[in-house]
């Protein structure tokens, strides 16, 4: 089952000039936890303010978020948050948002959600990242749940003995092999049910190379039809449905 959205790690953090400016697949944080409009105001690269937005699904995952002054150097191992659209070069910013991206298998824990609140509010089970605009920025972290790869079935091997029973050439595609399904068998010492041999094996019987086959009482189709009143309707119907070249 798919993980709930709040349990899926973030894969990106961005700033959008307006809610409609965020690309497809990104979720815009338009309100705070109190329900107030979450416009960050001026100072984030866009004249009309901006909105935080996040993306989920895929890799790498966000393991940390920092909000720093525009004068602070970019932290090692962090990348600048995406901006939609990319603002004009040289436009002043009060603060920048940085994210740390790590492959899921190396992450351990990741950021699962971001929330904005009033600066005086505390959010249980969340870590305060800092202040951005007129709000406090919070994140919720949790373990990265890796999906186990589906087991690959081992290829089935066919013994040499079974290959000899195939009606196809040894080098042909195994999926096209038609194995000899026994017709009603005749074992006088057992249940007396008739059977016939495929013509390929009649030579073995006539040559006497197979003592087991030579000891069997082999009857023709006509003998079986007459003696057991067995018309081979099922077998003939099945044979008629086989594609050309199989038999």
mmCIF file of C-alpha atoms in Angstrom:
data_model
loop_
_atom_site.group_PDB
_atom_site.id
_atom_site.type_symbol
_atom_site.label_atom_id
_atom_site.label_comp_id
_atom_site.label_asym_id
_atom_site.label_seq_id
_atom_site.Cartn_x
_atom_site.Cartn_y
_atom_site.Cartn_z
ATOM 1 C CA UNK A 1 0.000 0.000 0.000
ATOM 2 C CA UNK A 2 1.214 3.526 -0.746
ATOM 3 C CA UNK A 3 2.450 5.572 2.181
ATOM 4 C CA UNK A 4 0.284 8.457 3.355
ATOM 5 C CA UNK A 5 1.417 11.874 2.110
ATOM 6 C CA UNK A 6 2.581 12.986 5.567
ATOM 7 C CA UNK A 7 4.819 9.891 5.788
ATOM 8 C CA UNK A 8 6.449 10.469 2.381
ATOM 9 C CA UNK A 9 9.736 12.418 2.565
ATOM 10 C CA UNK A 10 9.974 15.758 0.819
ATOM 11 C CA UNK A 11 12.109 15.788 -2.316
ATOM 12 C CA UNK A 12 12.169 19.538 -2.827
ATOM 13 C CA UNK A 13 11.484 22.895 -1.175
ATOM 14 C CA UNK A 14 10.812 26.001 -3.210
ATOM 15 C CA UNK A 15 9.516 29.570 -3.244
ATOM 16 C CA UNK A 16 6.710 30.502 -5.649
ATOM 17 C CA UNK A 17 5.773 34.069 -6.543
ATOM 18 C CA UNK A 18 2.101 33.026 -6.398
ATOM 19 C CA UNK A 19 0.277 29.739 -5.802
ATOM 20 C CA UNK A 20 -0.332 29.302 -9.537
ATOM 21 C CA UNK A 21 3.387 29.801 -10.276
ATOM 22 C CA UNK A 22 4.389 26.487 -8.713
ATOM 23 C CA UNK A 23 5.029 23.713 -11.272
ATOM 24 C CA UNK A 24 2.900 20.613 -11.513
ATOM 25 C CA UNK A 25 3.706 18.175 -8.725
ATOM 26 C CA UNK A 26 4.496 20.885 -6.185
ATOM 27 C CA UNK A 27 2.218 21.687 -3.226
ATOM 28 C CA UNK A 28 1.984 25.331 -2.145
ATOM 29 C CA UNK A 29 1.662 26.196 1.556
ATOM 30 C CA UNK A 30 -1.010 28.877 1.290
ATOM 31 C CA UNK A 31 -2.146 29.066 4.942
ATOM 32 C CA UNK A 32 -0.540 28.842 8.354
ATOM 33 C CA UNK A 33 -1.560 26.349 11.022
ATOM 34 C CA UNK A 34 -3.815 29.063 12.413
ATOM 35 C CA UNK A 35 -5.539 29.468 9.036
ATOM 36 C CA UNK A 36 -4.012 32.832 8.117
ATOM 37 C CA UNK A 37 -2.733 33.600 4.616
ATOM 38 C CA UNK A 38 0.849 32.371 4.312
ATOM 39 C CA UNK A 39 2.247 35.005 1.943
ATOM 40 C CA UNK A 40 5.835 35.504 3.070
ATOM 41 C CA UNK A 41 5.830 39.160 2.012
ATOM 42 C CA UNK A 42 8.573 41.040 0.196
ATOM 43 C CA UNK A 43 12.222 40.210 0.494
ATOM 44 C CA UNK A 44 12.261 36.745 -1.081
ATOM 45 C CA UNK A 45 13.088 37.610 -4.658
ATOM 46 C CA UNK A 46 9.580 38.498 -5.843
ATOM 47 C CA UNK A 47 7.972 41.922 -5.635
ATOM 48 C CA UNK A 48 4.566 40.575 -4.632
ATOM 49 C CA UNK A 49 5.891 38.322 -1.905
ATOM 50 C CA UNK A 50 6.081 34.562 -2.144
ATOM 51 C CA UNK A 51 4.845 31.214 -0.912
ATOM 52 C CA UNK A 52 6.678 28.157 0.279
ATOM 53 C CA UNK A 53 6.057 25.025 -1.777
ATOM 54 C CA UNK A 54 7.199 21.426 -1.460
ATOM 55 C CA UNK A 55 7.429 18.335 -3.649
ATOM 56 C CA UNK A 56 7.239 14.636 -2.776
ATOM 57 C CA UNK A 57 8.075 11.359 -4.405
ATOM 58 C CA UNK A 58 11.296 10.203 -6.012
ATOM 59 C CA UNK A 59 14.860 10.834 -4.942
ATOM 60 C CA UNK A 60 16.922 12.315 -3.395
ATOM 61 C CA UNK A 61 15.061 13.281 -0.228
ATOM 62 C CA UNK A 62 15.242 16.416 1.917
ATOM 63 C CA UNK A 63 16.983 15.699 5.220
ATOM 64 C CA UNK A 64 17.309 19.283 6.509
ATOM 65 C CA UNK A 65 16.162 22.853 5.788
ATOM 66 C CA UNK A 66 17.862 26.090 6.846
ATOM 67 C CA UNK A 67 16.743 29.721 6.620
ATOM 68 C CA UNK A 68 19.730 32.081 6.583
ATOM 69 C CA UNK A 69 20.412 35.739 6.009
ATOM 70 C CA UNK A 70 21.250 36.667 2.447
ATOM 71 C CA UNK A 71 24.702 37.689 3.688
ATOM 72 C CA UNK A 72 25.441 34.233 5.142
ATOM 73 C CA UNK A 73 27.504 31.829 3.042
ATOM 74 C CA UNK A 74 25.777 28.806 1.554
ATOM 75 C CA UNK A 75 26.215 25.852 3.966
ATOM 76 C CA UNK A 76 28.351 22.967 2.741
ATOM 77 C CA UNK A 77 26.236 20.089 1.395
ATOM 78 C CA UNK A 78 23.144 22.304 0.934
ATOM 79 C CA UNK A 79 21.523 23.657 -2.206
ATOM 80 C CA UNK A 80 19.446 26.793 -2.659
ATOM 81 C CA UNK A 81 15.689 26.252 -2.685
ATOM 82 C CA UNK A 82 14.106 26.443 -6.129
ATOM 83 C CA UNK A 83 12.300 29.654 -7.072
ATOM 84 C CA UNK A 84 9.315 29.859 -9.441
ATOM 85 C CA UNK A 85 9.760 31.769 -11.620
ATOM 86 C CA UNK A 86 13.478 32.364 -11.252
ATOM 87 C CA UNK A 87 13.752 36.002 -10.064
ATOM 88 C CA UNK A 88 15.797 38.616 -11.853
ATOM 89 C CA UNK A 89 19.469 38.624 -10.994
ATOM 90 C CA UNK A 90 20.438 41.199 -8.394
ATOM 91 C CA UNK A 91 17.026 41.470 -6.768
ATOM 92 C CA UNK A 92 17.587 41.848 -3.028
ATOM 93 C CA UNK A 93 16.489 39.192 -0.547
ATOM 94 C CA UNK A 94 16.280 39.325 3.197
ATOM 95 C CA UNK A 95 16.738 35.590 3.648
ATOM 96 C CA UNK A 96 17.429 32.471 1.634
ATOM 97 C CA UNK A 97 16.168 28.924 2.085
ATOM 98 C CA UNK A 98 18.612 26.032 1.729
ATOM 99 C CA UNK A 99 17.914 22.299 1.620
ATOM 100 C CA UNK A 100 20.093 19.257 2.101
ATOM 101 C CA UNK A 101 19.366 16.433 -0.354
ATOM 102 C CA UNK A 102 20.516 12.864 0.317
ATOM 103 C CA UNK A 103 19.797 9.541 -1.470
ATOM 104 C CA UNK A 104 17.006 7.674 0.378
ATOM 105 C CA UNK A 105 19.165 4.650 1.167
ATOM 106 C CA UNK A 106 21.699 6.895 2.941
ATOM 107 C CA UNK A 107 19.244 9.268 4.616
ATOM 108 C CA UNK A 108 17.982 7.422 7.690
ATOM 109 C CA UNK A 109 15.614 10.291 8.565
ATOM 110 C CA UNK A 110 14.113 12.962 6.324
ATOM 111 C CA UNK A 111 11.820 15.977 6.396
ATOM 112 C CA UNK A 112 8.207 14.800 6.087
ATOM 113 C CA UNK A 113 6.386 18.145 6.300
ATOM 114 C CA UNK A 114 6.839 21.907 6.595
ATOM 115 C CA UNK A 115 4.452 24.197 8.512
ATOM 116 C CA UNK A 116 4.183 27.923 9.034
ATOM 117 C CA UNK A 117 2.794 29.453 12.217
ATOM 118 C CA UNK A 118 2.768 32.717 14.098
ATOM 119 C CA UNK A 119 6.103 33.442 15.738
ATOM 120 C CA UNK A 120 4.687 32.987 19.232
ATOM 121 C CA UNK A 121 3.192 29.543 18.649
ATOM 122 C CA UNK A 122 4.825 26.190 19.383
ATOM 123 C CA UNK A 123 4.060 23.096 17.293
ATOM 124 C CA UNK A 124 4.281 19.723 19.068
ATOM 125 C CA UNK A 125 6.318 17.019 17.301
ATOM 126 C CA UNK A 126 7.901 19.653 15.044
ATOM 127 C CA UNK A 127 11.353 21.241 14.989
ATOM 128 C CA UNK A 128 11.663 25.007 14.564
ATOM 129 C CA UNK A 129 13.859 25.870 11.605
ATOM 130 C CA UNK A 130 13.781 29.622 12.014
ATOM 131 C CA UNK A 131 11.732 32.640 11.066
ATOM 132 C CA UNK A 132 10.759 33.586 7.545
ATOM 133 C CA UNK A 133 8.689 36.657 6.758
ATOM 134 C CA UNK A 134 6.262 37.185 9.601
ATOM 135 C CA UNK A 135 6.110 33.485 10.435
ATOM 136 C CA UNK A 136 7.958 30.725 12.228
ATOM 137 C CA UNK A 137 8.956 27.802 9.981
ATOM 138 C CA UNK A 138 8.657 24.282 11.377
ATOM 139 C CA UNK A 139 9.548 20.868 10.034
ATOM 140 C CA UNK A 140 8.508 17.366 10.957
ATOM 141 C CA UNK A 141 11.075 14.607 10.515
ATOM 142 C CA UNK A 142 10.699 10.861 10.421
ATOM 143 C CA UNK A 143 12.380 7.662 9.226
ATOM 144 C CA UNK A 144 12.833 6.967 5.535
ATOM 145 C CA UNK A 145 10.879 3.810 4.761
ATOM 146 C CA UNK A 146 12.615 2.010 1.942
ATOM 147 C CA UNK A 147 10.524 -0.315 -0.194
ATOM 148 C CA UNK A 148 11.915 -3.828 -0.507
ATOM 149 C CA UNK A 149 12.584 -4.943 -4.095
ATOM 150 C CA UNK A 150 10.218 -7.544 -5.452
ATOM 151 C CA UNK A 151 11.783 -11.028 -5.432
ATOM 152 C CA UNK A 152 12.840 -12.214 -8.865
ATOM 153 C CA UNK A 153 11.687 -15.778 -9.535
ATOM 154 C CA UNK A 154 14.466 -18.194 -10.345
ATOM 155 C CA UNK A 155 14.329 -19.564 -13.877
ATOM 156 C CA UNK A 156 12.961 -23.066 -14.082
ATOM 157 C CA UNK A 157 15.360 -25.649 -15.423
ATOM 158 C CA UNK A 158 14.229 -28.611 -17.465
ATOM 159 C CA UNK A 159 16.076 -31.871 -17.079
ATOM 160 C CA UNK A 160 17.522 -33.720 -20.041
ATOM 161 C CA UNK A 161 14.975 -36.489 -19.514
ATOM 162 C CA UNK A 162 12.055 -34.084 -19.865
ATOM 163 C CA UNK A 163 13.626 -32.482 -22.932
ATOM 164 C CA UNK A 164 13.677 -35.914 -24.582
ATOM 165 C CA UNK A 165 9.911 -36.139 -24.131
ATOM 166 C CA UNK A 166 9.400 -32.822 -25.906
ATOM 167 C CA UNK A 167 7.835 -32.878 -29.343
ATOM 168 C CA UNK A 168 9.998 -29.876 -30.356
ATOM 169 C CA UNK A 169 13.651 -29.709 -31.299
ATOM 170 C CA UNK A 170 16.059 -29.379 -28.309
ATOM 171 C CA UNK A 171 17.130 -25.854 -29.336
ATOM 172 C CA UNK A 172 13.613 -24.483 -29.735
ATOM 173 C CA UNK A 173 11.923 -22.018 -27.401
ATOM 174 C CA UNK A 174 10.920 -23.920 -24.202
ATOM 175 C CA UNK A 175 7.688 -21.920 -24.046
ATOM 176 C CA UNK A 176 6.582 -23.606 -27.267
ATOM 177 C CA UNK A 177 7.290 -27.170 -26.124
ATOM 178 C CA UNK A 178 4.348 -29.546 -26.146
ATOM 179 C CA UNK A 179 4.895 -32.399 -23.748
ATOM 180 C CA UNK A 180 3.361 -35.779 -24.326
ATOM 181 C CA UNK A 181 0.337 -35.936 -22.063
ATOM 182 C CA UNK A 182 -0.564 -39.542 -21.518
ATOM 183 C CA UNK A 183 -3.743 -40.638 -23.166
ATOM 184 C CA UNK A 184 -5.614 -43.365 -21.295
ATOM 185 C CA UNK A 185 -2.886 -45.820 -20.271
ATOM 186 C CA UNK A 186 -3.048 -49.579 -20.442
ATOM 187 C CA UNK A 187 -1.226 -51.270 -17.582
ATOM 188 C CA UNK A 188 -2.649 -54.811 -17.407
ATOM 189 C CA UNK A 189 -1.201 -55.267 -13.937
ATOM 190 C CA UNK A 190 -2.785 -52.018 -12.696
ATOM 191 C CA UNK A 191 -6.104 -50.474 -13.723
ATOM 192 C CA UNK A 192 -6.534 -51.580 -17.343
ATOM 193 C CA UNK A 193 -6.860 -48.057 -18.761
ATOM 194 C CA UNK A 194 -5.650 -47.760 -22.408
ATOM 195 C CA UNK A 195 -2.904 -45.546 -23.813
ATOM 196 C CA UNK A 196 -1.105 -44.892 -27.094
ATOM 197 C CA UNK A 197 2.486 -43.932 -27.877
ATOM 198 C CA UNK A 198 3.597 -40.953 -29.892
ATOM 199 C CA UNK A 199 5.118 -42.123 -33.196
ATOM 200 C CA UNK A 200 8.490 -40.719 -32.121
ATOM 201 C CA UNK A 201 8.796 -43.440 -29.509
ATOM 202 C CA UNK A 202 7.516 -46.336 -31.571
ATOM 203 C CA UNK A 203 11.047 -46.923 -32.916
ATOM 204 C CA UNK A 204 12.312 -47.442 -29.389
ATOM 205 C CA UNK A 205 9.663 -50.036 -28.793
ATOM 206 C CA UNK A 206 10.256 -51.854 -32.079
ATOM 207 C CA UNK A 207 14.036 -51.880 -31.626
ATOM 208 C CA UNK A 208 13.769 -53.398 -28.164
ATOM 209 C CA UNK A 209 16.146 -50.791 -26.775
ATOM 210 C CA UNK A 210 13.777 -49.983 -23.956
ATOM 211 C CA UNK A 211 12.817 -53.021 -21.918
ATOM 212 C CA UNK A 212 10.063 -51.155 -20.102
ATOM 213 C CA UNK A 213 8.369 -50.070 -23.300
ATOM 214 C CA UNK A 214 8.810 -53.495 -24.861
ATOM 215 C CA UNK A 215 6.907 -55.099 -21.992
ATOM 216 C CA UNK A 216 3.841 -52.924 -22.525
ATOM 217 C CA UNK A 217 0.784 -54.034 -24.429
ATOM 218 C CA UNK A 218 0.459 -51.237 -27.008
ATOM 219 C CA UNK A 219 -2.795 -50.882 -28.881
ATOM 220 C CA UNK A 220 -3.756 -48.723 -31.818
ATOM 221 C CA UNK A 221 -6.390 -46.010 -31.750
ATOM 222 C CA UNK A 222 -8.789 -48.273 -33.596
ATOM 223 C CA UNK A 223 -8.235 -51.108 -31.067
ATOM 224 C CA UNK A 224 -8.907 -48.778 -28.148
ATOM 225 C CA UNK A 225 -11.992 -47.238 -29.738
ATOM 226 C CA UNK A 226 -13.437 -50.648 -30.427
ATOM 227 C CA UNK A 227 -12.536 -52.387 -27.165
ATOM 228 C CA UNK A 228 -13.201 -49.544 -24.706
ATOM 229 C CA UNK A 229 -15.756 -47.543 -26.651
ATOM 230 C CA UNK A 230 -13.482 -44.516 -26.247
ATOM 231 C CA UNK A 231 -13.772 -42.018 -29.118
ATOM 232 C CA UNK A 232 -10.926 -39.608 -28.177
ATOM 233 C CA UNK A 233 -13.302 -36.649 -28.522
ATOM 234 C CA UNK A 234 -11.441 -34.523 -25.964
ATOM 235 C CA UNK A 235 -8.041 -35.209 -27.505
ATOM 236 C CA UNK A 236 -9.185 -34.488 -31.042
ATOM 237 C CA UNK A 237 -10.932 -31.284 -29.953
ATOM 238 C CA UNK A 238 -7.791 -30.071 -28.160
ATOM 239 C CA UNK A 239 -5.576 -30.948 -31.116
ATOM 240 C CA UNK A 240 -7.831 -28.993 -33.466
ATOM 241 C CA UNK A 241 -7.296 -25.838 -31.373
ATOM 242 C CA UNK A 242 -3.481 -25.978 -31.484
ATOM 243 C CA UNK A 243 -1.800 -23.398 -33.760
ATOM 244 C CA UNK A 244 -0.333 -24.686 -37.015
ATOM 245 C CA UNK A 245 3.113 -26.214 -36.688
ATOM 246 C CA UNK A 246 2.761 -27.280 -33.027
ATOM 247 C CA UNK A 247 1.850 -30.879 -33.717
#
